[in-house]
CSV table of C-alpha atoms in Angstrom, one decimal:
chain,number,residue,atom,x,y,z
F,1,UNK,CA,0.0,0.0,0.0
F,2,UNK,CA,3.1,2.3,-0.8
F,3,UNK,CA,2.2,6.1,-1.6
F,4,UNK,CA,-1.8,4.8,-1.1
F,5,UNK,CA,-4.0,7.7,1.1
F,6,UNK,CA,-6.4,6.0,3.6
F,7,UNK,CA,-9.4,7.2,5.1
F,8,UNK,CA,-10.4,5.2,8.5
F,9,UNK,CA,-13.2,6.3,10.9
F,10,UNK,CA,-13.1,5.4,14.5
F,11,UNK,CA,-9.6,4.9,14.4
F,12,UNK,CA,-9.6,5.7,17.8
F,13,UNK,CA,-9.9,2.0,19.3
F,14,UNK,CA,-11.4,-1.3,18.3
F,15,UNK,CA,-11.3,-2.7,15.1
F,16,UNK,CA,-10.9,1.5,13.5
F,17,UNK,CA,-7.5,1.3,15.6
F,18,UNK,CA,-6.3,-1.7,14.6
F,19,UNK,CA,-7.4,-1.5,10.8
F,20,UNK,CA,-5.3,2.0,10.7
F,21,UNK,CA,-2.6,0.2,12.2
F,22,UNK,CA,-2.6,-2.6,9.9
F,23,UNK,CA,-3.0,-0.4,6.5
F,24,UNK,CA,0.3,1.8,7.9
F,25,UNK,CA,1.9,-1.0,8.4
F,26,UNK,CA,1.8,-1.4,4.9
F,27,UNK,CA,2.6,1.4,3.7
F,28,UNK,CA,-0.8,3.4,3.9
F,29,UNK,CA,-0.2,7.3,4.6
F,30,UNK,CA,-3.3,7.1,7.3
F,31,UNK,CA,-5.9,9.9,7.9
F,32,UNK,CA,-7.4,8.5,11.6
F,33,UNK,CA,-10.4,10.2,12.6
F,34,UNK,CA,-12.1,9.7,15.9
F,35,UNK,CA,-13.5,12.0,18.5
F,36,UNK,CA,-10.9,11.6,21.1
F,37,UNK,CA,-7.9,13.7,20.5
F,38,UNK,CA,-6.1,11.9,23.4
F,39,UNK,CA,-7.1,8.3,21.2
F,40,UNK,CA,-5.6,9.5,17.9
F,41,UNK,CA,-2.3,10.5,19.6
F,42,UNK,CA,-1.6,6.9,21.2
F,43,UNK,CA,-2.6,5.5,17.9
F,44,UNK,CA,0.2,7.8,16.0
F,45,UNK,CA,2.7,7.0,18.7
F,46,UNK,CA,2.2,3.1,17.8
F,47,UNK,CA,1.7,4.3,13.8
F,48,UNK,CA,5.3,5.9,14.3
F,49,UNK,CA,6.9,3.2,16.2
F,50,UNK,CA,6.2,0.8,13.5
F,51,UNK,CA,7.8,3.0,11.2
F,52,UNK,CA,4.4,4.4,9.4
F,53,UNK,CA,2.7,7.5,9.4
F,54,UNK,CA,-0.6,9.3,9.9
F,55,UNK,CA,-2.4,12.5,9.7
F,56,UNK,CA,-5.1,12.8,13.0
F,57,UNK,CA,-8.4,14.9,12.6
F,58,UNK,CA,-10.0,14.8,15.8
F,59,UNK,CA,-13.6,15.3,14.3
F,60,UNK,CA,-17.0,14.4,15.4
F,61,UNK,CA,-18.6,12.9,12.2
F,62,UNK,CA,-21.9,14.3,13.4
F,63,UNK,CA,-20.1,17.5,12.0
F,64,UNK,CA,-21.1,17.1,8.4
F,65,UNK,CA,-19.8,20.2,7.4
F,66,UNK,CA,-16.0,19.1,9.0
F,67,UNK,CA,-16.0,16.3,6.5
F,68,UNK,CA,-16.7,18.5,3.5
F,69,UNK,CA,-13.6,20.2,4.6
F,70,UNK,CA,-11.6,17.2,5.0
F,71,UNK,CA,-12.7,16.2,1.4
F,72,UNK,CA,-11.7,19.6,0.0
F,73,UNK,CA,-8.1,19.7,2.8
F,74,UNK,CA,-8.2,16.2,1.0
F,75,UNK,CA,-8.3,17.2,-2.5
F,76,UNK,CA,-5.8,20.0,-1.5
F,77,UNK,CA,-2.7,18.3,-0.5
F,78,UNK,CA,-3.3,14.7,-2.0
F,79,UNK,CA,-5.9,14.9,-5.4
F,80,UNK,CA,-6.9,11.7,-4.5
F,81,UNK,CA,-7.9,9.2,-2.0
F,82,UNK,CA,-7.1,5.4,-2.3
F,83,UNK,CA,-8.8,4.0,0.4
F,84,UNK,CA,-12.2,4.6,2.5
F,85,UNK,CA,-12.8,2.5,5.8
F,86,UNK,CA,-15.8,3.7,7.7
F,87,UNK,CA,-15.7,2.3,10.4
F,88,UNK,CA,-17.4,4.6,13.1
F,89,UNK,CA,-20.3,3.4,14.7
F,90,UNK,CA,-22.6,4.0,17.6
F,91,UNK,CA,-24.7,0.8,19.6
F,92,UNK,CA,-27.9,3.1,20.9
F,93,UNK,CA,-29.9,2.5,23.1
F,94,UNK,CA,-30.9,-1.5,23.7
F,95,UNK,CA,-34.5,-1.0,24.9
F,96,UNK,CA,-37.8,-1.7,22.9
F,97,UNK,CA,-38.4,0.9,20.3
F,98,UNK,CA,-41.8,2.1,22.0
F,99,UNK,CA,-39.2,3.4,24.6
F,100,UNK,CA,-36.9,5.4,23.5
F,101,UNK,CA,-37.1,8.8,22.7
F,102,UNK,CA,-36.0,10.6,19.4
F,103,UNK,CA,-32.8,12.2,20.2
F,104,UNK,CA,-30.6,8.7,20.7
F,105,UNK,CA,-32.4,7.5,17.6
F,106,UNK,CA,-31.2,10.6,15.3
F,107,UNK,CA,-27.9,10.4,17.1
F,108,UNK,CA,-27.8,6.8,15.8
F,109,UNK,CA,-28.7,7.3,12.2
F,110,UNK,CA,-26.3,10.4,12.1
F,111,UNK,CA,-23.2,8.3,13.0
F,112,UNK,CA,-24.0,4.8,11.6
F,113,UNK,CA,-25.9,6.1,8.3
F,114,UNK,CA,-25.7,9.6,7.5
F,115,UNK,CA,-22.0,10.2,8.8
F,116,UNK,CA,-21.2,8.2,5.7
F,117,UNK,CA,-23.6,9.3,3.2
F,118,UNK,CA,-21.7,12.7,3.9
F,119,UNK,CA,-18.1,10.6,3.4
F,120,UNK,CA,-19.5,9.4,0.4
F,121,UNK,CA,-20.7,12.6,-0.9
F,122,UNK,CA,-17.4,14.8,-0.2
F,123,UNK,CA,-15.3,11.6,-1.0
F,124,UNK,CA,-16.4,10.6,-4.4
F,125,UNK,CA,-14.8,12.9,-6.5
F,126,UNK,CA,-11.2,11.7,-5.0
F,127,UNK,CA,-11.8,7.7,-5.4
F,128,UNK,CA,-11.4,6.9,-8.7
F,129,UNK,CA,-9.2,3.5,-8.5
F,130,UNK,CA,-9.7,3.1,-5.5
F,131,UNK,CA,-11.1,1.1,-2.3
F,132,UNK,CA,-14.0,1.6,0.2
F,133,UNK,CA,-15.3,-0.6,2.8
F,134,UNK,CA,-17.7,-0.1,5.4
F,135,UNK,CA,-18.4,-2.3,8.4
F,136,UNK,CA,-21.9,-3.5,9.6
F,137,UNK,CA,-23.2,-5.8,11.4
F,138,UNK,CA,-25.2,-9.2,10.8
F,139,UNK,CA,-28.0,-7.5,13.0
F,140,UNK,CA,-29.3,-5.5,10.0
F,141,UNK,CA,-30.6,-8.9,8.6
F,142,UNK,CA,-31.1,-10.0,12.1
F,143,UNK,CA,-33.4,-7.5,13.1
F,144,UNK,CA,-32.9,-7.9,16.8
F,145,UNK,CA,-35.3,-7.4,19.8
F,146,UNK,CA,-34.2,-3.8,22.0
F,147,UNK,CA,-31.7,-3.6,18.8
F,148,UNK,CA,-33.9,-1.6,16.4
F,149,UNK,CA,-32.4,2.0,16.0
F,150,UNK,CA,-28.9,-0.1,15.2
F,151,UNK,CA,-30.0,-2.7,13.3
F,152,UNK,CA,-32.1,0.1,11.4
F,153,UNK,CA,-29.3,2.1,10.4
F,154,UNK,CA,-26.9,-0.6,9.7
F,155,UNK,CA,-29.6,-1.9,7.1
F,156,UNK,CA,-29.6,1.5,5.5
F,157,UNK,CA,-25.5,1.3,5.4
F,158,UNK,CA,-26.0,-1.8,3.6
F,159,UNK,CA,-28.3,-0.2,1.3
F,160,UNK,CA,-26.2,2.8,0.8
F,161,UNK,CA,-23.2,0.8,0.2
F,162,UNK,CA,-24.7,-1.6,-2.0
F,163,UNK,CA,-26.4,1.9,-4.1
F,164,UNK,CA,-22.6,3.3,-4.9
F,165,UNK,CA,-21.5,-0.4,-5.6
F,166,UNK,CA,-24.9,-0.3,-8.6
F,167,UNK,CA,-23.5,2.9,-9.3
F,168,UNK,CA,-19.5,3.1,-9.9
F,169,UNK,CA,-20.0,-1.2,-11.0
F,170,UNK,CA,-18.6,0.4,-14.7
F,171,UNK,CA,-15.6,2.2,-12.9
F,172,UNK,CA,-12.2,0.9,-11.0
F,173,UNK,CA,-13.8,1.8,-7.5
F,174,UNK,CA,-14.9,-1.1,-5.6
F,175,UNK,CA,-17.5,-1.0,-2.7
F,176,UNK,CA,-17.9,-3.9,-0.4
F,177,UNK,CA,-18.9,-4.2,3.4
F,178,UNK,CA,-17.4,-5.9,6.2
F,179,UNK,CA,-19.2,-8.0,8.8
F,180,UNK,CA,-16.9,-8.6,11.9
F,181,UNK,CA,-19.3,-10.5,13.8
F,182,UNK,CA,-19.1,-10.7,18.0
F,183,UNK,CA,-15.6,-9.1,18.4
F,184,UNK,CA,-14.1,-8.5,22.3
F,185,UNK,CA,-14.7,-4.2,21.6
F,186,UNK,CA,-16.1,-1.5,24.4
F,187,UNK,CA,-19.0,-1.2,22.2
F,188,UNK,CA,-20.1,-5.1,22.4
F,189,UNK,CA,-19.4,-5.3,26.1
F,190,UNK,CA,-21.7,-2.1,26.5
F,191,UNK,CA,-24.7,-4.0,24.7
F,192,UNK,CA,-23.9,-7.8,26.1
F,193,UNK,CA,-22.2,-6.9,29.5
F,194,UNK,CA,-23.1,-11.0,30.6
F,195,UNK,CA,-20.8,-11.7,27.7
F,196,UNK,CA,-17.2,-13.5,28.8
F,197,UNK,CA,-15.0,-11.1,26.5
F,198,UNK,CA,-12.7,-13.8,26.2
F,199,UNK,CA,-14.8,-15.8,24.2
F,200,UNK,CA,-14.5,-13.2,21.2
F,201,UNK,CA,-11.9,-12.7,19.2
F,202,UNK,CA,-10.2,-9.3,19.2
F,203,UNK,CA,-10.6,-6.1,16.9
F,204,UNK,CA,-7.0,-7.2,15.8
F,205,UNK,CA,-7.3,-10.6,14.7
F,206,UNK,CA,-10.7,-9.1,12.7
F,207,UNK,CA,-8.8,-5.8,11.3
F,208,UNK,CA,-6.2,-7.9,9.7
F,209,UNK,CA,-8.8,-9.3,7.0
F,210,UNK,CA,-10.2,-5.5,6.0
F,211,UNK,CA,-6.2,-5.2,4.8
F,212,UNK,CA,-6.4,-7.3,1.5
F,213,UNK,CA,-9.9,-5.6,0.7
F,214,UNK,CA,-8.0,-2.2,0.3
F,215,UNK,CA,-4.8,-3.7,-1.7
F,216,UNK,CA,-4.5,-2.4,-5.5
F,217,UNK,CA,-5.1,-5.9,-6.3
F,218,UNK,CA,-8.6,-6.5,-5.0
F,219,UNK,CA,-10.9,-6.6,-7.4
F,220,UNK,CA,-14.3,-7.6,-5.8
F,221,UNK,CA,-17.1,-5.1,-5.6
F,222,UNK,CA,-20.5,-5.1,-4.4
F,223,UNK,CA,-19.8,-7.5,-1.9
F,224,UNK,CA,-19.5,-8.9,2.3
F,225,UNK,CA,-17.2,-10.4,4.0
F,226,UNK,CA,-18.0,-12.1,6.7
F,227,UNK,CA,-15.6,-12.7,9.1
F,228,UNK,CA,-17.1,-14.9,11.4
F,229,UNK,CA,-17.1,-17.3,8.7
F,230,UNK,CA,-13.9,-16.2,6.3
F,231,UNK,CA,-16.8,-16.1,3.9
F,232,UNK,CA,-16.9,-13.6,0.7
F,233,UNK,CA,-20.7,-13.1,-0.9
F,234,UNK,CA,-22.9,-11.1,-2.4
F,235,UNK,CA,-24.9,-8.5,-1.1
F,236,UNK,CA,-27.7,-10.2,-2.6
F,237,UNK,CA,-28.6,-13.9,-1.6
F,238,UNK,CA,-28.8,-16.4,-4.3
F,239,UNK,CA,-32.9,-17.3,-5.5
């Protein structure tokens, strides 16, 4: 991944950390973004260490108009933008839906769904041969009980994803989507906190596999991986 620009949301901790980790590792130039300031440091100490480097934007992604201006800082210093991982995601509130109010909903569908409508919108114009994967969860098939603002928007990811896959299928950008599965993060212990972490694998051993979907060699579009099963398919399930 020489010379390659990477975009990764949430790079703050979990499986954002370690994917930003792994892509500078080989030889990704990484733009982390995450909320935490203090986050995006500890990850460019252990970026530098290793002998890669990074560019940190502490950004809230609910600041849409932010990530027009990283598209245009983007366009600016690079022209271009090889690699898209978003990542960022919020769990919400795990109650029935007759119960909870309307702000933790919209807060929901502004980080998991329209966070990265916005990514893809400022984005666009700078992938051209280029990679962008976005991670969701086997709940938005699932449709969980006391799960529904998540499971919601991670269905409308999916949908979003698979729109721009239908869309650029003609051009050299590939769109696919990354299922992790139960992985030992903050976010899954604050959801399942009867769950014995150390029955999960961690964000690093599932970070590692969303590597070779951002190498100039991948050619797949319009698809999931599933991790929990090492399994590639389409977004669509056969007849």
């Amino acid at each position: 991944l020489e010379s390659r620009i990477a975009v990764v949301t949430g790079a703050s901790r979990g499986i954002g950390k370690y994917a930003a980790l792994a892509l500078a590792r080989e030889g990704a130039h990484v733009i982390a973004l995450a909320r935490t300031q203090g986050g995006l440091e500890e990850l460019d100490d252990e970026i530098r260490k290793d002998g890669g480097s990074a560019t940190l934007v502490p950004l809230n992604l609910t600041d849409f108009d932010g990530i027009a201006r990283l598209g245009a800082a983007l366009h600016q210093r690079h022209g271009k933008l090889d690699i898209l991982v978003g990542n960022a995601g919020i769990a919400g509130p795990s109650s029935p839906l007759g119960h909870i109010e309307l702000k933790p909903w919209n807060d929901v569908m502004a980080i998991n769904v329209t966070a990265n409508f916005q990514l893809i919108r400022c984005m666009d114009p700078l992938l051209r041969v280029s990679d962008a994967v976005f991670v969701t969860s086997g709940t938005a098939s699932k449709a969980s009980a006391y799960q529904g603002p998540y499971a919601a928007s991670k269905a409308a990811l999916d949908t979003l994803a698979r729109s721009w896959a239908n869309e650029t299928a003609s051009t050299k950008l590939r769109v696919n989507l990354f299922s992790p599965g139960p992985i030992r993060t903050r976010m899954r212990a604050s959801v399942f906190p009867g769950e014995d972490p150390m029955t999960l694998d961690t964000p690093e051993q599932a970070a590692e596999f969303i590597v070779p979907m951002c190498a100039p060699d991948w050619t797949e579009t319009g698809k999931l991986y599933d991790y929990k099963t090492r399994t590639l398919m389409s977004f669509h399930p056969p007849a």
